[in-house]
Amino acid sequence: MSLADDFLADLDDYEDADALAPAESNTIASTFASTSNASHKADHLMDEDEDEEDDFDEATAMDTEADSALEAMMREVAAAKHARDIAKLMDSDDMNGILKDIAHFQALSASKGSDVSGMVEDDPEYQLIVKANTITVAIDNEMLVVHKFIRDHYEPKFPELETVVANPMDYARTVKRIANQDDITKVDLHDILPSATVMVVVVTGTTTEGRTLTESEWRACDEACDLAFELERAKATIIEYVESRLTFIAPNLSAIIGTATAAKLMGQAGGLTSLSKMPACNIQVLGQDKSLNSALSAASNVRNVGYAYYSPFILSYPVEVRKKALKMTAAKLALAARIDRVHSYPDGSWGRKIKDEIERKVEKLLEAPPQKNVKALPAPLEAPKKRRGGRRARKEKELYAVSEMQKLKNRVAFGQEEQEVMGYGTSEGMGMLGQNYSGPGAGRIRGPQTKERNRGKISNRNAARLAQYGSGGGTGTAGTASSIAFTPVQGIELVDPTAAAAKLKALNERYFGSQGFMKMKKEES
């Protein structure tokens, strides 16, 4: 049986002892409907692993049913003559019983200390904490109803005040201070509102078209303001007690996220045991309410967040790292709830250690990326480079040396037009090639000059062999010899270039042979 069912059973007992008014019973039942819905939602999250948005839709539907009573109370404001006719929570037996139990346990807190053992849910003070934490939601609803009652009944006096002062409690204090006076400039509001707002209220009040309220109208507004102040004091008392005792019920959970947020999470989950059974992904969205941002722009709406996101611990970080900090914190909250469930680390040391760890991780995320170190250039070497010498180095240097023709091509004579050679769509300047200039070798191109010492040498043996091959027999034909000769007989005719040499050799052997002079026969006459 859930906490809400227990409370409803207690209401039946109260009806047997002292019958409750029907309207009052309906108000109290609607007050704790959200707790029952949260408990069923927690069981559903443990049974099925569904998408987060589906869970949000179900939570929104249940919240709509729970707020139906508040909407009905809002519709009854216009017809009500007194605020206590519609806002009955402050005079209910449940509110008085909770406040009385809080005073009782506060008196025993000094002797009890942090002695918590066994099932946390079985502790009567824990039951009171859950009830007190849940009834704060009903107090907020009552304050909204009272605020609307004050606005509707004070509007004939100062209709522009609700647009200047938006906070419900500040509005109630301002109405109480101004009352039914005609001259607002004599009213001191600096201890209630900021100086800029006070100036706007005074200027607007002097030009307003409102009228003075009657005695009955002002009495209704005055009673509504007093009721709002009573609700505010009751809420402050409940929150102070819950925060003070939650450090003993859930010390590690409170050390991480804070007592106020821890109380909201436990109340929404249905207790510490239900919260300890939840995974981290459901804890970070626990308390999600889409209806709060339904009329706002989607650009500023933060999705998939709940009570943990709006805790002071998460809101203290920049916006860009809040989601990451929320994921880390939700994971640790799940562990902290399980630790508090078995009463380990009752002093909250583990929670403080984990909180410091989360803060270090978030600080690491906020650090700027490391700058790349600019590597300095190496120191220049002053020692001369080693240059290779020898015949091979000279040959290589001569191979890549700039010729005289290339030097002339790279030069341009002053005052003379450079000749260009056209190619395939390009042109190339000739520089001083083909131009007359003063100096040795003017008007012609000098061939490359080679030094005799750089020329390649040949051994004596190879030189003798080349000489032998080059001078063999005299039968070799010169490379420039031609077989075409010009003769007076036929003009151009083919001749054998070796025939003349053979004929000359034959004559030489005939006249200058080794046999001496040749004897000529005498011709007979």
PDB file of N, CA and C in Angstrom, residues 81-172:
ATOM      1  N   LYS A  81     -16.710  35.105  -1.528  1.00  0.00           N
ATOM      2  CA  LYS A  81     -16.654  36.379  -0.826  1.00  0.00           C
ATOM      3  C   LYS A  81     -15.489  36.448   0.146  1.00  0.00           C
ATOM      4  N   HIS A  82     -15.014  35.303   0.599  1.00  0.00           N
ATOM      5  CA  HIS A  82     -13.888  35.247   1.519  1.00  0.00           C
ATOM      6  C   HIS A  82     -12.887  34.224   1.000  1.00  0.00           C
ATOM      7  N   ALA A  83     -11.597  34.476   1.250  1.00  0.00           N
ATOM      8  CA  ALA A  83     -10.548  33.581   0.751  1.00  0.00           C
ATOM      9  C   ALA A  83     -10.596  32.218   1.421  1.00  0.00           C
ATOM     10  N   ARG A  84     -10.996  32.171   2.672  1.00  0.00           N
ATOM     11  CA  ARG A  84     -11.032  30.889   3.378  1.00  0.00           C
ATOM     12  C   ARG A  84     -12.177  29.988   2.916  1.00  0.00           C
ATOM     13  N   ASP A  85     -13.081  30.531   2.110  1.00  0.00           N
ATOM     14  CA  ASP A  85     -14.149  29.688   1.574  1.00  0.00           C
ATOM     15  C   ASP A  85     -13.640  28.752   0.481  1.00  0.00           C
ATOM     16  N   ILE A  86     -12.567  29.136  -0.195  1.00  0.00           N
ATOM     17  CA  ILE A  86     -12.012  28.301  -1.265  1.00  0.00           C
ATOM     18  C   ILE A  86     -10.655  27.718  -0.887  1.00  0.00           C
ATOM     19  N   ALA A  87      -9.874  28.401  -0.065  1.00  0.00           N
ATOM     20  CA  ALA A  87      -8.567  27.923   0.394  1.00  0.00           C
ATOM     21  C   ALA A  87      -8.719  27.404   1.818  1.00  0.00           C
ATOM     22  N   LYS A  88      -9.000  26.116   1.933  1.00  0.00           N
ATOM     23  CA  LYS A  88      -9.313  25.526   3.233  1.00  0.00           C
ATOM     24  C   LYS A  88      -8.184  24.669   3.787  1.00  0.00           C
ATOM     25  N   LEU A  89      -7.053  24.632   3.108  1.00  0.00           N
ATOM     26  CA  LEU A  89      -5.983  23.754   3.555  1.00  0.00           C
ATOM     27  C   LEU A  89      -5.392  24.212   4.886  1.00  0.00           C
ATOM     28  N   MET A  90      -5.294  25.524   5.087  1.00  0.00           N
ATOM     29  CA  MET A  90      -4.656  26.026   6.299  1.00  0.00           C
ATOM     30  C   MET A  90      -5.475  25.683   7.533  1.00  0.00           C
ATOM     31  N   ASP A  91      -6.791  25.570   7.390  1.00  0.00           N
ATOM     32  CA  ASP A  91      -7.647  25.262   8.532  1.00  0.00           C
ATOM     33  C   ASP A  91      -7.981  23.781   8.629  1.00  0.00           C
ATOM     34  N   SER A  92      -7.400  22.960   7.767  1.00  0.00           N
ATOM     35  CA  SER A  92      -7.708  21.530   7.771  1.00  0.00           C
ATOM     36  C   SER A  92      -6.991  20.832   8.931  1.00  0.00           C
ATOM     37  N   ASP A  93      -7.524  19.675   9.323  1.00  0.00           N
ATOM     38  CA  ASP A  93      -6.903  18.883  10.392  1.00  0.00           C
ATOM     39  C   ASP A  93      -5.562  18.303   9.952  1.00  0.00           C
ATOM     40  N   ASP A  94      -5.405  18.060   8.661  1.00  0.00           N
ATOM     41  CA  ASP A  94      -4.137  17.486   8.184  1.00  0.00           C
ATOM     42  C   ASP A  94      -2.997  18.478   8.333  1.00  0.00           C
ATOM     43  N   MET A  95      -3.251  19.733   7.958  1.00  0.00           N
ATOM     44  CA  MET A  95      -2.207  20.740   8.098  1.00  0.00           C
ATOM     45  C   MET A  95      -1.886  20.972   9.567  1.00  0.00           C
ATOM     46  N   ASN A  96      -2.902  21.067  10.391  1.00  0.00           N
ATOM     47  CA  ASN A  96      -2.646  21.263  11.820  1.00  0.00           C
ATOM     48  C   ASN A  96      -1.938  20.058  12.423  1.00  0.00           C
ATOM     49  N   GLY A  97      -2.299  18.841  11.979  1.00  0.00           N
ATOM     50  CA  GLY A  97      -1.634  17.655  12.504  1.00  0.00           C
ATOM     51  C   GLY A  97      -0.180  17.586  12.094  1.00  0.00           C
ATOM     52  N   ILE A  98       0.114  17.944  10.843  1.00  0.00           N
ATOM     53  CA  ILE A  98       1.513  17.924  10.379  1.00  0.00           C
ATOM     54  C   ILE A  98       2.337  18.957  11.129  1.00  0.00           C
ATOM     55  N   LEU A  99       1.798  20.156  11.307  1.00  0.00           N
ATOM     56  CA  LEU A  99       2.546  21.189  12.037  1.00  0.00           C
ATOM     57  C   LEU A  99       2.759  20.791  13.492  1.00  0.00           C
ATOM     58  N   LYS A 100       1.762  20.142  14.092  1.00  0.00           N
ATOM     59  CA  LYS A 100       1.916  19.697  15.486  1.00  0.00           C
ATOM     60  C   LYS A 100       2.971  18.596  15.589  1.00  0.00           C
ATOM     61  N   ASP A 101       2.961  17.638  14.628  1.00  0.00           N
ATOM     62  CA  ASP A 101       3.965  16.567  14.642  1.00  0.00           C
ATOM     63  C   ASP A 101       5.370  17.111  14.389  1.00  0.00           C
ATOM     64  N   ILE A 102       5.458  18.121  13.560  1.00  0.00           N
ATOM     65  CA  ILE A 102       6.774  18.728  13.308  1.00  0.00           C
ATOM     66  C   ILE A 102       7.318  19.352  14.580  1.00  0.00           C
ATOM     67  N   ALA A 103       6.475  20.071  15.309  1.00  0.00           N
ATOM     68  CA  ALA A 103       6.924  20.660  16.578  1.00  0.00           C
ATOM     69  C   ALA A 103       7.322  19.579  17.575  1.00  0.00           C
ATOM     70  N   HIS A 104       6.602  18.458  17.557  1.00  0.00           N
ATOM     71  CA  HIS A 104       6.925  17.369  18.477  1.00  0.00           C
ATOM     72  C   HIS A 104       8.280  16.749  18.149  1.00  0.00           C
ATOM     73  N   PHE A 105       8.521  16.432  16.882  1.00  0.00           N
ATOM     74  CA  PHE A 105       9.792  15.799  16.519  1.00  0.00           C
ATOM     75  C   PHE A 105      10.961  16.773  16.594  1.00  0.00           C
ATOM     76  N   GLN A 106      10.688  18.049  16.404  1.00  0.00           N
ATOM     77  CA  GLN A 106      11.772  19.023  16.581  1.00  0.00           C
ATOM     78  C   GLN A 106      12.208  19.089  18.033  1.00  0.00           C
ATOM     79  N   ALA A 107      11.280  18.890  18.945  1.00  0.00           N
ATOM     80  CA  ALA A 107      11.646  18.879  20.358  1.00  0.00           C
ATOM     81  C   ALA A 107      12.447  17.628  20.714  1.00  0.00           C
ATOM     82  N   LEU A 108      12.188  16.527  19.998  1.00  0.00           N
ATOM     83  CA  LEU A 108      12.913  15.283  20.269  1.00  0.00           C
ATOM     84  C   LEU A 108      14.168  15.109  19.434  1.00  0.00           C
ATOM     85  N   SER A 109      14.443  16.042  18.536  1.00  0.00           N
ATOM     86  CA  SER A 109      15.581  15.878  17.623  1.00  0.00           C
ATOM     87  C   SER A 109      16.916  15.915  18.356  1.00  0.00           C
ATOM     88  N   ALA A 110      16.977  16.675  19.446  1.00  0.00           N
ATOM     89  CA  ALA A 110      18.252  16.766  20.163  1.00  0.00           C
ATOM     90  C   ALA A 110      18.623  15.436  20.803  1.00  0.00           C
ATOM     91  N   SER A 111      17.647  14.728  21.345  1.00  0.00           N
ATOM     92  CA  SER A 111      17.928  13.443  21.988  1.00  0.00           C
ATOM     93  C   SER A 111      18.041  12.300  20.983  1.00  0.00           C
ATOM     94  N   LYS A 112      17.307  12.371  19.872  1.00  0.00           N
ATOM     95  CA  LYS A 112      17.333  11.279  18.904  1.00  0.00           C
ATOM     96  C   LYS A 112      18.575  11.321  18.055  1.00  0.00           C
ATOM     97  N   GLY A 113      18.958  12.485  17.602  1.00  0.00           N
ATOM     98  CA  GLY A 113      20.150  12.616  16.776  1.00  0.00           C
ATOM     99  C   GLY A 113      19.975  11.898  15.447  1.00  0.00           C
ATOM    100  N   SER A 114      20.988  11.148  15.065  1.00  0.00           N
ATOM    101  CA  SER A 114      20.987  10.443  13.786  1.00  0.00           C
ATOM    102  C   SER A 114      20.817   8.952  13.977  1.00  0.00           C
ATOM    103  N   ASP A 115      20.126   8.551  15.031  1.00  0.00           N
ATOM    104  CA  ASP A 115      19.925   7.125  15.304  1.00  0.00           C
ATOM    105  C   ASP A 115      18.794   6.613  14.424  1.00  0.00           C
ATOM    106  N   VAL A 116      19.134   6.124  13.229  1.00  0.00           N
ATOM    107  CA  VAL A 116      18.183   5.580  12.274  1.00  0.00           C
ATOM    108  C   VAL A 116      18.609   4.163  11.973  1.00  0.00           C
ATOM    109  N   SER A 117      17.731   3.211  12.148  1.00  0.00           N
ATOM    110  CA  SER A 117      18.053   1.802  11.921  1.00  0.00           C
ATOM    111  C   SER A 117      16.831   1.119  11.332  1.00  0.00           C
ATOM    112  N   GLY A 118      17.079  -0.019  10.686  1.00  0.00           N
ATOM    113  CA  GLY A 118      15.998  -0.780  10.092  1.00  0.00           C
ATOM    114  C   GLY A 118      15.492  -0.123   8.834  1.00  0.00           C
ATOM    115  N   MET A 119      14.250  -0.452   8.491  1.00  0.00           N
ATOM    116  CA  MET A 119      13.609   0.127   7.311  1.00  0.00           C
ATOM    117  C   MET A 119      13.343   1.610   7.547  1.00  0.00           C
ATOM    118  N   VAL A 120      13.800   2.424   6.618  1.00  0.00           N
ATOM    119  CA  VAL A 120      13.603   3.855   6.773  1.00  0.00           C
ATOM    120  C   VAL A 120      12.128   4.201   6.704  1.00  0.00           C
ATOM    121  N   GLU A 121      11.388   3.482   5.814  1.00  0.00           N
ATOM    122  CA  GLU A 121       9.973   3.781   5.659  1.00  0.00           C
ATOM    123  C   GLU A 121       9.164   3.459   6.907  1.00  0.00           C
ATOM    124  N   ASP A 122       9.680   2.590   7.775  1.00  0.00           N
ATOM    125  CA  ASP A 122       8.955   2.247   8.996  1.00  0.00           C
ATOM    126  C   ASP A 122       9.110   3.295  10.082  1.00  0.00           C
ATOM    127  N   ASP A 123      10.054   4.192   9.932  1.00  0.00           N
ATOM    128  CA  ASP A 123      10.270   5.230  10.934  1.00  0.00           C
ATOM    129  C   ASP A 123       9.116   6.236  10.859  1.00  0.00           C
ATOM    130  N   PRO A 124       8.429   6.532  11.952  1.00  0.00           N
ATOM    131  CA  PRO A 124       7.305   7.488  11.900  1.00  0.00           C
ATOM    132  C   PRO A 124       7.741   8.888  11.487  1.00  0.00           C
ATOM    133  N   GLU A 125       8.945   9.249  11.845  1.00  0.00           N
ATOM    134  CA  GLU A 125       9.408  10.571  11.442  1.00  0.00           C
ATOM    135  C   GLU A 125       9.633  10.641   9.937  1.00  0.00           C
ATOM    136  N   TYR A 126      10.043   9.519   9.360  1.00  0.00           N
ATOM    137  CA  TYR A 126      10.188   9.495   7.906  1.00  0.00           C
ATOM    138  C   TYR A 126       8.835   9.655   7.230  1.00  0.00           C
ATOM    139  N   GLN A 127       7.818   9.015   7.782  1.00  0.00           N
ATOM    140  CA  GLN A 127       6.476   9.184   7.238  1.00  0.00           C
ATOM    141  C   GLN A 127       6.037  10.650   7.305  1.00  0.00           C
ATOM    142  N   LEU A 128       6.385  11.290   8.400  1.00  0.00           N
ATOM    143  CA  LEU A 128       6.046  12.700   8.533  1.00  0.00           C
ATOM    144  C   LEU A 128       6.806  13.552   7.520  1.00  0.00           C
ATOM    145  N   ILE A 129       8.056  13.199   7.287  1.00  0.00           N
ATOM    146  CA  ILE A 129       8.854  13.964   6.326  1.00  0.00           C
ATOM    147  C   ILE A 129       8.246  13.868   4.935  1.00  0.00           C
ATOM    148  N   VAL A 130       7.845  12.657   4.546  1.00  0.00           N
ATOM    149  CA  VAL A 130       7.246  12.487   3.221  1.00  0.00           C
ATOM    150  C   VAL A 130       5.931  13.247   3.117  1.00  0.00           C
ATOM    151  N   LYS A 131       5.101  13.173   4.151  1.00  0.00           N
ATOM    152  CA  LYS A 131       3.832  13.910   4.143  1.00  0.00           C
ATOM    153  C   LYS A 131       4.074  15.415   4.097  1.00  0.00           C
ATOM    154  N   ALA A 132       5.024  15.874   4.890  1.00  0.00           N
ATOM    155  CA  ALA A 132       5.303  17.309   4.925  1.00  0.00           C
ATOM    156  C   ALA A 132       5.866  17.795   3.595  1.00  0.00           C
ATOM    157  N   ASN A 133       6.712  16.956   2.981  1.00  0.00           N
ATOM    158  CA  ASN A 133       7.277  17.347   1.700  1.00  0.00           C
ATOM    159  C   ASN A 133       6.206  17.377   0.617  1.00  0.00           C
ATOM    160  N   THR A 134       5.239  16.490   0.706  1.00  0.00           N
ATOM    161  CA  THR A 134       4.173  16.431  -0.294  1.00  0.00           C
ATOM    162  C   THR A 134       3.179  17.561  -0.120  1.00  0.00           C
ATOM    163  N   ILE A 135       2.900  17.942   1.101  1.00  0.00           N
ATOM    164  CA  ILE A 135       1.893  18.972   1.334  1.00  0.00           C
ATOM    165  C   ILE A 135       2.387  20.359   0.925  1.00  0.00           C
ATOM    166  N   THR A 136       3.679  20.497   0.726  1.00  0.00           N
ATOM    167  CA  THR A 136       4.188  21.781   0.234  1.00  0.00           C
ATOM    168  C   THR A 136       3.644  22.100  -1.153  1.00  0.00           C
ATOM    169  N   VAL A 137       3.405  21.053  -1.963  1.00  0.00           N
ATOM    170  CA  VAL A 137       2.800  21.281  -3.286  1.00  0.00           C
ATOM    171  C   VAL A 137       1.391  21.837  -3.129  1.00  0.00           C
ATOM    172  N   ALA A 138       0.638  21.280  -2.185  1.00  0.00           N
ATOM    173  CA  ALA A 138      -0.709  21.791  -1.933  1.00  0.00           C
ATOM    174  C   ALA A 138      -0.668  23.220  -1.412  1.00  0.00           C
ATOM    175  N   ILE A 139       0.349  23.542  -0.632  1.00  0.00           N
ATOM    176  CA  ILE A 139       0.481  24.920  -0.122  1.00  0.00           C
ATOM    177  C   ILE A 139       0.725  25.882  -1.283  1.00  0.00           C
ATOM    178  N   ASP A 140       1.559  25.473  -2.240  1.00  0.00           N
ATOM    179  CA  ASP A 140       1.803  26.328  -3.411  1.00  0.00           C
ATOM    180  C   ASP A 140       0.512  26.562  -4.190  1.00  0.00           C
ATOM    181  N   ASN A 141      -0.287  25.518  -4.345  1.00  0.00           N
ATOM    182  CA  ASN A 141      -1.565  25.682  -5.040  1.00  0.00           C
ATOM    183  C   ASN A 141      -2.504  26.631  -4.285  1.00  0.00           C
ATOM    184  N   GLU A 142      -2.521  26.489  -2.971  1.00  0.00           N
ATOM    185  CA  GLU A 142      -3.355  27.389  -2.165  1.00  0.00           C
ATOM    186  C   GLU A 142      -2.892  28.838  -2.294  1.00  0.00           C
ATOM    187  N   MET A 143      -1.592  29.035  -2.346  1.00  0.00           N
ATOM    188  CA  MET A 143      -1.074  30.398  -2.479  1.00  0.00           C
ATOM    189  C   MET A 143      -1.451  31.003  -3.833  1.00  0.00           C
ATOM    190  N   LEU A 144      -1.487  30.178  -4.878  1.00  0.00           N
ATOM    191  CA  LEU A 144      -1.921  30.676  -6.182  1.00  0.00           C
ATOM    192  C   LEU A 144      -3.395  31.066  -6.160  1.00  0.00           C
ATOM    193  N   VAL A 145      -4.199  30.266  -5.497  1.00  0.00           N
ATOM    194  CA  VAL A 145      -5.627  30.576  -5.394  1.00  0.00           C
ATOM    195  C   VAL A 145      -5.844  31.866  -4.608  1.00  0.00           C
ATOM    196  N   VAL A 146      -5.138  32.014  -3.491  1.00  0.00           N
ATOM    197  CA  VAL A 146      -5.269  33.228  -2.688  1.00  0.00           C
ATOM    198  C   VAL A 146      -4.781  34.442  -3.462  1.00  0.00           C
ATOM    199  N   HIS A 147      -3.721  34.259  -4.223  1.00  0.00           N
ATOM    200  CA  HIS A 147      -3.193  35.374  -5.023  1.00  0.00           C
ATOM    201  C   HIS A 147      -4.219  35.832  -6.053  1.00  0.00           C
ATOM    202  N   LYS A 148      -4.895  34.890  -6.690  1.00  0.00           N
ATOM    203  CA  LYS A 148      -5.931  35.258  -7.661  1.00  0.00           C
ATOM    204  C   LYS A 148      -7.112  35.960  -6.959  1.00  0.00           C
ATOM    205  N   PHE A 149      -7.445  35.492  -5.767  1.00  0.00           N
ATOM    206  CA  PHE A 149      -8.531  36.137  -5.019  1.00  0.00           C
ATOM    207  C   PHE A 149      -8.175  37.583  -4.702  1.00  0.00           C
ATOM    208  N   ILE A 150      -6.931  37.828  -4.295  1.00  0.00           N
ATOM    209  CA  ILE A 150      -6.514  39.192  -3.959  1.00  0.00           C
ATOM    210  C   ILE A 150      -6.525  40.068  -5.210  1.00  0.00           C
ATOM    211  N   ARG A 151      -6.047  39.540  -6.329  1.00  0.00           N
ATOM    212  CA  ARG A 151      -6.032  40.332  -7.560  1.00  0.00           C
ATOM    213  C   ARG A 151      -7.441  40.715  -8.007  1.00  0.00           C
ATOM    214  N   ASP A 152      -8.338  39.741  -7.963  1.00  0.00           N
ATOM    215  CA  ASP A 152      -9.702  40.018  -8.432  1.00  0.00           C
ATOM    216  C   ASP A 152     -10.415  41.040  -7.549  1.00  0.00           C
ATOM    217  N   HIS A 153     -10.166  40.996  -6.254  1.00  0.00           N
ATOM    218  CA  HIS A 153     -10.880  41.890  -5.345  1.00  0.00           C
ATOM    219  C   HIS A 153     -10.174  43.225  -5.135  1.00  0.00           C
ATOM    220  N   TYR A 154      -8.878  43.309  -5.480  1.00  0.00           N
ATOM    221  CA  TYR A 154      -8.170  44.583  -5.348  1.00  0.00           C
ATOM    222  C   TYR A 154      -8.052  45.303  -6.691  1.00  0.00           C
ATOM    223  N   GLU A 155      -8.511  44.666  -7.741  1.00  0.00           N
ATOM    224  CA  GLU A 155      -8.406  45.274  -9.068  1.00  0.00           C
ATOM    225  C   GLU A 155      -9.171  46.582  -9.188  1.00  0.00           C
ATOM    226  N   PRO A 156     -10.364  46.749  -8.590  1.00  0.00           N
ATOM    227  CA  PRO A 156     -11.036  48.067  -8.679  1.00  0.00           C
ATOM    228  C   PRO A 156     -10.219  49.200  -8.073  1.00  0.00           C
ATOM    229  N   LYS A 157      -9.387  48.929  -7.103  1.00  0.00           N
ATOM    230  CA  LYS A 157      -8.584  49.960  -6.469  1.00  0.00           C
ATOM    231  C   LYS A 157      -7.338  50.296  -7.292  1.00  0.00           C
ATOM    232  N   PHE A 158      -6.579  49.271  -7.750  1.00  0.00           N
ATOM    233  CA  PHE A 158      -5.304  49.484  -8.442  1.00  0.00           C
ATOM    234  C   PHE A 158      -5.163  48.397  -9.517  1.00  0.00           C
ATOM    235  N   PRO A 159      -5.802  48.554 -10.697  1.00  0.00           N
ATOM    236  CA  PRO A 159      -5.765  47.483 -11.701  1.00  0.00           C
ATOM    237  C   PRO A 159      -4.385  47.259 -12.317  1.00  0.00           C
ATOM    238  N   GLU A 160      -3.515  48.261 -12.318  1.00  0.00           N
ATOM    239  CA  GLU A 160      -2.193  48.114 -12.951  1.00  0.00           C
ATOM    240  C   GLU A 160      -1.162  47.443 -12.042  1.00  0.00           C
ATOM    241  N   LEU A 161      -1.505  47.201 -10.790  1.00  0.00           N
ATOM    242  CA  LEU A 161      -0.512  46.670  -9.855  1.00  0.00           C
ATOM    243  C   LEU A 161      -0.091  45.241 -10.202  1.00  0.00           C
ATOM    244  N   GLU A 162      -1.011  44.424 -10.695  1.00  0.00           N
ATOM    245  CA  GLU A 162      -0.661  43.029 -10.995  1.00  0.00           C
ATOM    246  C   GLU A 162       0.311  42.906 -12.149  1.00  0.00           C
ATOM    247  N   THR A 163       0.351  43.894 -13.046  1.00  0.00           N
ATOM    248  CA  THR A 163       1.319  43.872 -14.138  1.00  0.00           C
ATOM    249  C   THR A 163       2.684  44.375 -13.712  1.00  0.00           C
ATOM    250  N   VAL A 164       2.737  45.176 -12.657  1.00  0.00           N
ATOM    251  CA  VAL A 164       4.017  45.717 -12.177  1.00  0.00           C
ATOM    252  C   VAL A 164       4.673  44.753 -11.208  1.00  0.00           C
ATOM    253  N   VAL A 165       3.907  44.180 -10.286  1.00  0.00           N
ATOM    254  CA  VAL A 165       4.421  43.249  -9.282  1.00  0.00           C
ATOM    255  C   VAL A 165       3.877  41.865  -9.635  1.00  0.00           C
ATOM    256  N   ALA A 166       4.744  40.981 -10.117  1.00  0.00           N
ATOM    257  CA  ALA A 166       4.316  39.656 -10.580  1.00  0.00           C
ATOM    258  C   ALA A 166       4.392  38.597  -9.494  1.00  0.00           C
ATOM    259  N   ASN A 167       5.308  38.740  -8.533  1.00  0.00           N
ATOM    260  CA  ASN A 167       5.449  37.723  -7.500  1.00  0.00           C
ATOM    261  C   ASN A 167       4.232  37.716  -6.581  1.00  0.00           C
ATOM    262  N   PRO A 168       3.641  36.536  -6.318  1.00  0.00           N
ATOM    263  CA  PRO A 168       2.413  36.504  -5.502  1.00  0.00           C
ATOM    264  C   PRO A 168       2.591  37.074  -4.105  1.00  0.00           C
ATOM    265  N   MET A 169       3.681  36.704  -3.427  1.00  0.00           N
ATOM    266  CA  MET A 169       3.864  37.176  -2.061  1.00  0.00           C
ATOM    267  C   MET A 169       4.209  38.656  -2.031  1.00  0.00           C
ATOM    268  N   ASP A 170       5.008  39.132  -2.977  1.00  0.00           N
ATOM    269  CA  ASP A 170       5.294  40.562  -3.039  1.00  0.00           C
ATOM    270  C   ASP A 170       4.020  41.357  -3.337  1.00  0.00           C
ATOM    271  N   TYR A 171       3.166  40.791  -4.163  1.00  0.00           N
ATOM    272  CA  TYR A 171       1.898  41.460  -4.455  1.00  0.00           C
ATOM    273  C   TYR A 171       1.031  41.560  -3.198  1.00  0.00           C
ATOM    274  N   ALA A 172       0.993  40.467  -2.428  1.00  0.00           N
ATOM    275  CA  ALA A 172       0.197  40.495  -1.199  1.00  0.00           C
ATOM    276  C   ALA A 172       0.760  41.498  -0.199  1.00  0.00           C
TER     277      ALA A 172
END
